[in-house]
Short mmCIF file of C-alpha atoms in Angstrom, two decimals:
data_model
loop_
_atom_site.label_atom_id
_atom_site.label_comp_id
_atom_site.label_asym_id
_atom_site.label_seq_id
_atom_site.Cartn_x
_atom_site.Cartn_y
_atom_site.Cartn_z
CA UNK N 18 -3.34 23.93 -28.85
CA UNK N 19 -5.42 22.06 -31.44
CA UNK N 20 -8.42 22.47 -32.23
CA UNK N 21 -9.46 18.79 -31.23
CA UNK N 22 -8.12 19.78 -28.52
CA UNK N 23 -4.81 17.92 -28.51
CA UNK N 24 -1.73 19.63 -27.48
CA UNK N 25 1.70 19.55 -30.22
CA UNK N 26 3.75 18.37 -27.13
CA UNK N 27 2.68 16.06 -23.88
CA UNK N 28 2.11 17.46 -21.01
CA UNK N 29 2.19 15.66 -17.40
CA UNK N 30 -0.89 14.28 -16.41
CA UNK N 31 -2.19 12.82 -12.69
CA UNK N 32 -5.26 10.42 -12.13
CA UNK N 33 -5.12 8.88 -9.07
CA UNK N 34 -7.27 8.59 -5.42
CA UNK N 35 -6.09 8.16 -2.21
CA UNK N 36 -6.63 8.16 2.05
CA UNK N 37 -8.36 11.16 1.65
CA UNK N 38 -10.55 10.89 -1.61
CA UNK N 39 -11.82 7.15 -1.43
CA UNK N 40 -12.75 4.79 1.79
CA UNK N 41 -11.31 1.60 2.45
CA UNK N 42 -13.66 -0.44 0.62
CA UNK N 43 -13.23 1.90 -2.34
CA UNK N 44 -9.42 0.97 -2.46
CA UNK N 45 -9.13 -2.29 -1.58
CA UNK N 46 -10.91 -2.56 -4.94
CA UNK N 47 -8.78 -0.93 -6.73
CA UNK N 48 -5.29 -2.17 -5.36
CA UNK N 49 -2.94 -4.09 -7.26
CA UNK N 50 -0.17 -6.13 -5.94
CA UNK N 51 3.26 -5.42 -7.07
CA UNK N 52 3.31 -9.25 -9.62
CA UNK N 53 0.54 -7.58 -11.23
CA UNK N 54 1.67 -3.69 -11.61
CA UNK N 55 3.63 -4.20 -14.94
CA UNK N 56 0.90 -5.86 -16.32
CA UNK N 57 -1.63 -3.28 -15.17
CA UNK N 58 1.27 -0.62 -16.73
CA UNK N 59 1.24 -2.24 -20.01
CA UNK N 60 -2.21 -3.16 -20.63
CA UNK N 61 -2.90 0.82 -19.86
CA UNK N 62 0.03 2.20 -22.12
CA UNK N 63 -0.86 -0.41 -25.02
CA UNK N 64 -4.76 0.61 -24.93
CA UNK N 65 -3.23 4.86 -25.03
CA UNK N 66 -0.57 4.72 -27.73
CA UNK N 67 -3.38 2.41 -29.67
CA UNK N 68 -5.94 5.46 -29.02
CA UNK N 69 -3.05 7.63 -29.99
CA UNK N 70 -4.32 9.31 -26.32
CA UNK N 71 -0.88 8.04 -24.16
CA UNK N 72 2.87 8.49 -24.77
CA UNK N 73 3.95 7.18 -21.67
CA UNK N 74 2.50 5.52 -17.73
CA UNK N 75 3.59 4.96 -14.67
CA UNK N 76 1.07 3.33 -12.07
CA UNK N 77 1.84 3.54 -8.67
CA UNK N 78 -0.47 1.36 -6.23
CA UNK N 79 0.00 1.12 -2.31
CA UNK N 80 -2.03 0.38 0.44
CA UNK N 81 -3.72 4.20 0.88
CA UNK N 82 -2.93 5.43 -3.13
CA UNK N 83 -3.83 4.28 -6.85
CA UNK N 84 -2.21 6.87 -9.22
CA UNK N 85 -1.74 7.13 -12.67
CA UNK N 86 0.87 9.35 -14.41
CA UNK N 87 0.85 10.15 -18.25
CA UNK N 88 2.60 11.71 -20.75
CA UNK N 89 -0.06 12.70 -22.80
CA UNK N 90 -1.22 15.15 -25.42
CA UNK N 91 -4.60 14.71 -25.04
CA UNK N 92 -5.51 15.09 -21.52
CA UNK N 93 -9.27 15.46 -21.50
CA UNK N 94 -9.47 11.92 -23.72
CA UNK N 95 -6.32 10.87 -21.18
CA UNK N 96 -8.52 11.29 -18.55
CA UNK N 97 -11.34 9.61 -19.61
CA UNK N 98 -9.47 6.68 -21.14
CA UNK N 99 -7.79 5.99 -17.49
CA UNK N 100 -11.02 6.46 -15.74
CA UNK N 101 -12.54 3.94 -17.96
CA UNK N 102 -9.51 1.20 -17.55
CA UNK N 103 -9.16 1.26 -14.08
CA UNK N 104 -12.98 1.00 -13.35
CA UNK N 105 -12.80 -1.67 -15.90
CA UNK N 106 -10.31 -3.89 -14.56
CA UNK N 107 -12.03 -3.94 -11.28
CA UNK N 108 -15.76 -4.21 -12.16
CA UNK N 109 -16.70 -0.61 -11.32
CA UNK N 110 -18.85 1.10 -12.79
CA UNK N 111 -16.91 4.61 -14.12
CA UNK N 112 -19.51 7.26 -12.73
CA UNK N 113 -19.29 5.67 -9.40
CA UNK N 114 -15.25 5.71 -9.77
CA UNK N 115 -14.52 9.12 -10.86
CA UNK N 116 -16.40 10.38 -7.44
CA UNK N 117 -13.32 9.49 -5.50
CA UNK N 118 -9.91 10.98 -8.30
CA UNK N 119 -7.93 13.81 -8.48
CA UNK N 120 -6.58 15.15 -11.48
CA UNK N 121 -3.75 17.10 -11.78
CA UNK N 122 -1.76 18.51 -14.95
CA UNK N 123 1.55 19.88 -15.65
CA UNK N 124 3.61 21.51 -12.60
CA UNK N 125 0.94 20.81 -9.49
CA UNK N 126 0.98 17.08 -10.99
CA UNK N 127 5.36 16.63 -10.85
CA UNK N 128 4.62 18.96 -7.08
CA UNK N 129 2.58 16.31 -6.01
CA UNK N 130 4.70 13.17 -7.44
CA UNK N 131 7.49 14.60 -4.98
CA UNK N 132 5.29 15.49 -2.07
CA UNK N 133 4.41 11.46 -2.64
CA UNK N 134 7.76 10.64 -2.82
CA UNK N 135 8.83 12.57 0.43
CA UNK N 136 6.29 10.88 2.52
CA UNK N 137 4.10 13.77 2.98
CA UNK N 138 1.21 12.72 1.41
CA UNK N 139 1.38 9.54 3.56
CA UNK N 140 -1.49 8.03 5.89
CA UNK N 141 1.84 8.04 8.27
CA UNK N 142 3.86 10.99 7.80
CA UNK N 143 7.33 10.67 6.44
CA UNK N 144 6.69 6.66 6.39
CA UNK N 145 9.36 5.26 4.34
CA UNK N 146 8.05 2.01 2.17
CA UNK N 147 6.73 5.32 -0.04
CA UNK N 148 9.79 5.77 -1.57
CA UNK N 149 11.00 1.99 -2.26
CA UNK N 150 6.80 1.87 -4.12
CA UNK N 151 7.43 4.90 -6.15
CA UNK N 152 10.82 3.26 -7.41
CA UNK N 153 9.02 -0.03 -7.83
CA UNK N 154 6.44 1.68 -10.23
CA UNK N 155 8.76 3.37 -12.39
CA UNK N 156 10.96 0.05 -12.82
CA UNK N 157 7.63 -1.67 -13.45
CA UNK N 158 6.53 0.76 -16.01
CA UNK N 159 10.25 0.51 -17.62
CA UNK N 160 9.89 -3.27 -18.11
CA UNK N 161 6.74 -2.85 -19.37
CA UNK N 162 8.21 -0.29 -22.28
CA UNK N 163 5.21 2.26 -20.70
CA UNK N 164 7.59 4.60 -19.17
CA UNK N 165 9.51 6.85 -21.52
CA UNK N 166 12.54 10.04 -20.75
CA UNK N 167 9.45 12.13 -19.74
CA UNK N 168 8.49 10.23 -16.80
CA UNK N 169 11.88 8.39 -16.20
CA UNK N 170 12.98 11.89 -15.45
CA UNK N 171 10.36 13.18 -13.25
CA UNK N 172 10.06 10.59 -11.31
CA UNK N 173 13.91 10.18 -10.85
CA UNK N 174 14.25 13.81 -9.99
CA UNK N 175 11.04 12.64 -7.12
CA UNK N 176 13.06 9.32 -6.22
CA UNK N 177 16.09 12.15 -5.33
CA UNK N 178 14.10 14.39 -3.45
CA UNK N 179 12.57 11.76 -1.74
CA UNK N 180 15.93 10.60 -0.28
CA UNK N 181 17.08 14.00 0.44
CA UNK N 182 13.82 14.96 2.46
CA UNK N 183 14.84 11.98 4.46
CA UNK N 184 18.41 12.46 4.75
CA UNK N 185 18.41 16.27 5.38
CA UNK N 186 15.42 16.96 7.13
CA UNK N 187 13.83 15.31 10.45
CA UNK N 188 10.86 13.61 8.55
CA UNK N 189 12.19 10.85 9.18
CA UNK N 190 11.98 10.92 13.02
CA UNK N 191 8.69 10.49 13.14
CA UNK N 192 6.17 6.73 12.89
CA UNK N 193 8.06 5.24 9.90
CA UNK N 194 5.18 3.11 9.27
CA UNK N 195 1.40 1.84 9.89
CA UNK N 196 3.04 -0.95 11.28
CA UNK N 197 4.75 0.63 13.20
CA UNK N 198 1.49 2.64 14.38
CA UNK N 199 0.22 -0.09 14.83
CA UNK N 200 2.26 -1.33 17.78
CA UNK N 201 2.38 2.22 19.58
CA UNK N 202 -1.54 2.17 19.56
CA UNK N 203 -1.21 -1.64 20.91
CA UNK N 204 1.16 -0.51 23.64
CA UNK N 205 -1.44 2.69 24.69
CA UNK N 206 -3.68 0.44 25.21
CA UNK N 207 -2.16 -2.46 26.81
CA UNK N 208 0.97 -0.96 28.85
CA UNK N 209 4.21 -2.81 28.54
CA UNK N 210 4.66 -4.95 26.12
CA UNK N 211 7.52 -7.12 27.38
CA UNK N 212 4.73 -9.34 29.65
CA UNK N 213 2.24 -9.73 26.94
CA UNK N 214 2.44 -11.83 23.91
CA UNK N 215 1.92 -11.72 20.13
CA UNK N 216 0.54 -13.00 16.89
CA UNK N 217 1.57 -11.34 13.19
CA UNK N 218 -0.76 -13.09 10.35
CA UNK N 219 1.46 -12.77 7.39
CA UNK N 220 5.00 -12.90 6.29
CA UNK N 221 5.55 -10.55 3.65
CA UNK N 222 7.15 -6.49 4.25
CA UNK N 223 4.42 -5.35 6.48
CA UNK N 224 4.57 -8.29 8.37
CA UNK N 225 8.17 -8.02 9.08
CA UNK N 226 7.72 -4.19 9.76
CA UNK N 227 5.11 -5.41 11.92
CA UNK N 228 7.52 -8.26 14.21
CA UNK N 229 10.05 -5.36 13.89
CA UNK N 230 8.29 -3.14 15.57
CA UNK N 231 7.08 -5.26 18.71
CA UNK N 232 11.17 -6.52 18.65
CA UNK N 233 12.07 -2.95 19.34
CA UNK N 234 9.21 -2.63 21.84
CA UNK N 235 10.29 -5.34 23.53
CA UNK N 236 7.29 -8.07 23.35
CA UNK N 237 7.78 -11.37 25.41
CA UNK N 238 6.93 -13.51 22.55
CA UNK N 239 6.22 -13.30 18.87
CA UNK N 240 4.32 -16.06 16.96
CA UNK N 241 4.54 -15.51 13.01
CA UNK N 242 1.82 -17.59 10.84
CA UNK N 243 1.76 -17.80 7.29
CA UNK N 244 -0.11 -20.47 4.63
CA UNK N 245 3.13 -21.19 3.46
CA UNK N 246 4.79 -22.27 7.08
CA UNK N 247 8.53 -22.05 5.10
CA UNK N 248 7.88 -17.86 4.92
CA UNK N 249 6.68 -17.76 8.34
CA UNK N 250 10.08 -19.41 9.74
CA UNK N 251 12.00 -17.54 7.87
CA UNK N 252 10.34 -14.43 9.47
CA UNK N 253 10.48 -15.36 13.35
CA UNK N 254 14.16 -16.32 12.60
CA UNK N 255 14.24 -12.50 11.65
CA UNK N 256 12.67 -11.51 14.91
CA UNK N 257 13.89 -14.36 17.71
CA UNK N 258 9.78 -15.64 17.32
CA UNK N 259 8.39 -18.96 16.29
CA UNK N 260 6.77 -20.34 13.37
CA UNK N 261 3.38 -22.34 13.81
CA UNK N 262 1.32 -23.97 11.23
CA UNK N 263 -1.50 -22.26 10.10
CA UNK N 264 -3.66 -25.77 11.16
CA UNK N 265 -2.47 -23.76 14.94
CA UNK N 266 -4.03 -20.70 14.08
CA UNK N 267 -6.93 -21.30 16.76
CA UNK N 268 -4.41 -22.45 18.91
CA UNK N 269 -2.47 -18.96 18.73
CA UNK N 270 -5.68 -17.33 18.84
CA UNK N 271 -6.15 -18.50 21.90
CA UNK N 272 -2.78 -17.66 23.62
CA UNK N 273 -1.77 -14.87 22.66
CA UNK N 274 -2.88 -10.87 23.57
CA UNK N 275 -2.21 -9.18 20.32
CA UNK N 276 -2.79 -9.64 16.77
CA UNK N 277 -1.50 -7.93 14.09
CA UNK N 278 -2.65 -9.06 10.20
CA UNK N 279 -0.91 -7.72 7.24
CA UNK N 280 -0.90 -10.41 4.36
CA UNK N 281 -1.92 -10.35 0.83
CA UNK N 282 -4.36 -12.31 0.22
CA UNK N 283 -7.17 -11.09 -1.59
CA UNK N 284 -9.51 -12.44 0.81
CA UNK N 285 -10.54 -12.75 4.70
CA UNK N 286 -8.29 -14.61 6.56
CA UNK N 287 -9.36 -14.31 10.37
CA UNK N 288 -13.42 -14.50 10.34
CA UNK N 289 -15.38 -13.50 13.17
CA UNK N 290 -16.87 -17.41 13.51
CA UNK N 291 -12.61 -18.09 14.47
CA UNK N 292 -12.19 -14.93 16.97
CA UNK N 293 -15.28 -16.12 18.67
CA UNK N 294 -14.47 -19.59 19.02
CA UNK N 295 -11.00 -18.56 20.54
CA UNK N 296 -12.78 -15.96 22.96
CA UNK N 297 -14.64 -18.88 24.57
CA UNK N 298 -11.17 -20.30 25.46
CA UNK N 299 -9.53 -17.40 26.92
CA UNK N 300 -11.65 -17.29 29.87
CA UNK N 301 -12.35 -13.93 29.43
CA UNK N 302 -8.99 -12.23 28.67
CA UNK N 303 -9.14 -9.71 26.03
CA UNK N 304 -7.26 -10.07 22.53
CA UNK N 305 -6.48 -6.97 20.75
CA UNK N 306 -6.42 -7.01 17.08
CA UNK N 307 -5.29 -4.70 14.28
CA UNK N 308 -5.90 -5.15 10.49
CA UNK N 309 -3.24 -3.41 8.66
CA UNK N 310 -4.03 -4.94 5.07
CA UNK N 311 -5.31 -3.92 1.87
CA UNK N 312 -7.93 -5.91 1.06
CA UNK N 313 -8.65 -6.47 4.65
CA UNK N 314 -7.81 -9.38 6.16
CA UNK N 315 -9.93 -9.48 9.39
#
């Protein structure tokens, strides 16, 4: 070890915050959609190997995680420098930030990489979009020339335990998804689905996960609504639904007894003014709704 306290070679290094460390409001601040990831990846490695602090990032960002891996040999300045650029890109102030992280270093940080990568650090156990979103951050960080052998290898060795916990092992049996929670806790509370009908807000892999879900439960009707109508078509083809214009968004509102929203915008898209407007047309009947996006939509 130096003496400044900089290591001859880098070590692994985890910053990250999660279901369990930070409320929703916390991470729907710091999210970042997969367009923006290699960006985010770049911007973070570029700043590092300028500070001579970073050999190599990977940033993986999902609806319940934000977590940074480095190849660094200066982890305490690492640490600091990622704490500073993440609570700078999203208007936080760092103190108020570092409340909610983790850090991790060497072996416990690759352990928990591949307890990520199984799906057993999940919100859902064993869910399975965890493993596609690990992959997703590594190829993100490649493009970006952040990722280097270090991390390409970890996190391939994770991407391969990942699939084996899957394939060899009955994680896999269980709720494969929060969309998929989603419609079990719909169907507790409302019985059988097959009389009752639906709305999914949305058209992206949620969504679909979403329609999925109340296909295999056997809903009577899915309507799928989406600003751009062309997405939403495409998924009730998916799902034997129909498409509506978002103009008909009241409209659906109003018919339907479930609602499940899981888009991406960064904003609200259902308002309370629009549920209670639609309430005073159903003549009383309930409508059931679940937000299953980050930001939230509802």
């Amino acid at each position: 070890m130096h003496s400044n306290g900089e290591q001859k070679t880098p070590s692994i290094l985890l910053v990250g915050l999660n279901h369990r460390t930070a409320p929703i409001d916390v991470r729907e601040q710091v999210s970042f959609d997969a367009c923006s990831l290699p960006m985010v990846a770049s911007d973070l490695f570029t700043l590092g190997a300028q500070q001579g602090v970073l050999q190599e990032a990977v940033v993986i960002s999902t609806c319940n995680r934000l977590e940074v891996y480095a190849a660094t040999t200066a982890p305490a300045r690492a640490i600091a420098l990622i704490e500073a650029q993440i609570a700078r890109q999203q208007q936080m102030m760092s103190d108020a930030l570092a409340a909610y992280l983790y850090v991790e270093t060497g072996s416990a940080a690759i352990e928990h990489l591949f307890h990520v990568a199984a799906g057993l650090d999940s919100l859902i156990l064993g869910e399975a979009q965890i493993l596609g979103q690990v992959a997703n951050a590594l190829a993100a960080a490649q493009s970006s020339g952040a990722s280097g052998p270090l991390l390409t290898q970890v996190f391939n060795r994770a991407l391969h335990c990942g699939k084996r916990a899957r394939t060899e092992t009955p994680i896999g049996s269980y709720t494969t998804s929060i969309s998929h929670a989603a419609v079990r806790h719909a169907e507790a509370v409302l019985g059988d689905l097959s009389q009752r009908r639906a709305l999914v807000i949305g058209a992206g892999e949620m969504a679909e996960l979403a329609a999925t879900a109340l296909q295999q439960h056997r809903i009577a009707s899915i309507v799928c609504i989406n600003r751009t109508l062309a997405r939403a078509e495409q998924l009730a083809m998916k799902v034997g639904g129909r498409a509506v214009d978002w103009a008909r968004l009241d409209e659906a509102l109003t018919a339907v007894d479930l609602v499940i929203s899981a888009t991406a915008a960064p904003h609200i898209v259902l308002s309370a003014e629009e549920v209670a407007h639609a309430m005073q047309a159903r003549a009383g009947r309930p409508l059931l709704l679940f937000d299953i996006a980050l930001p939230r939509d509802i």
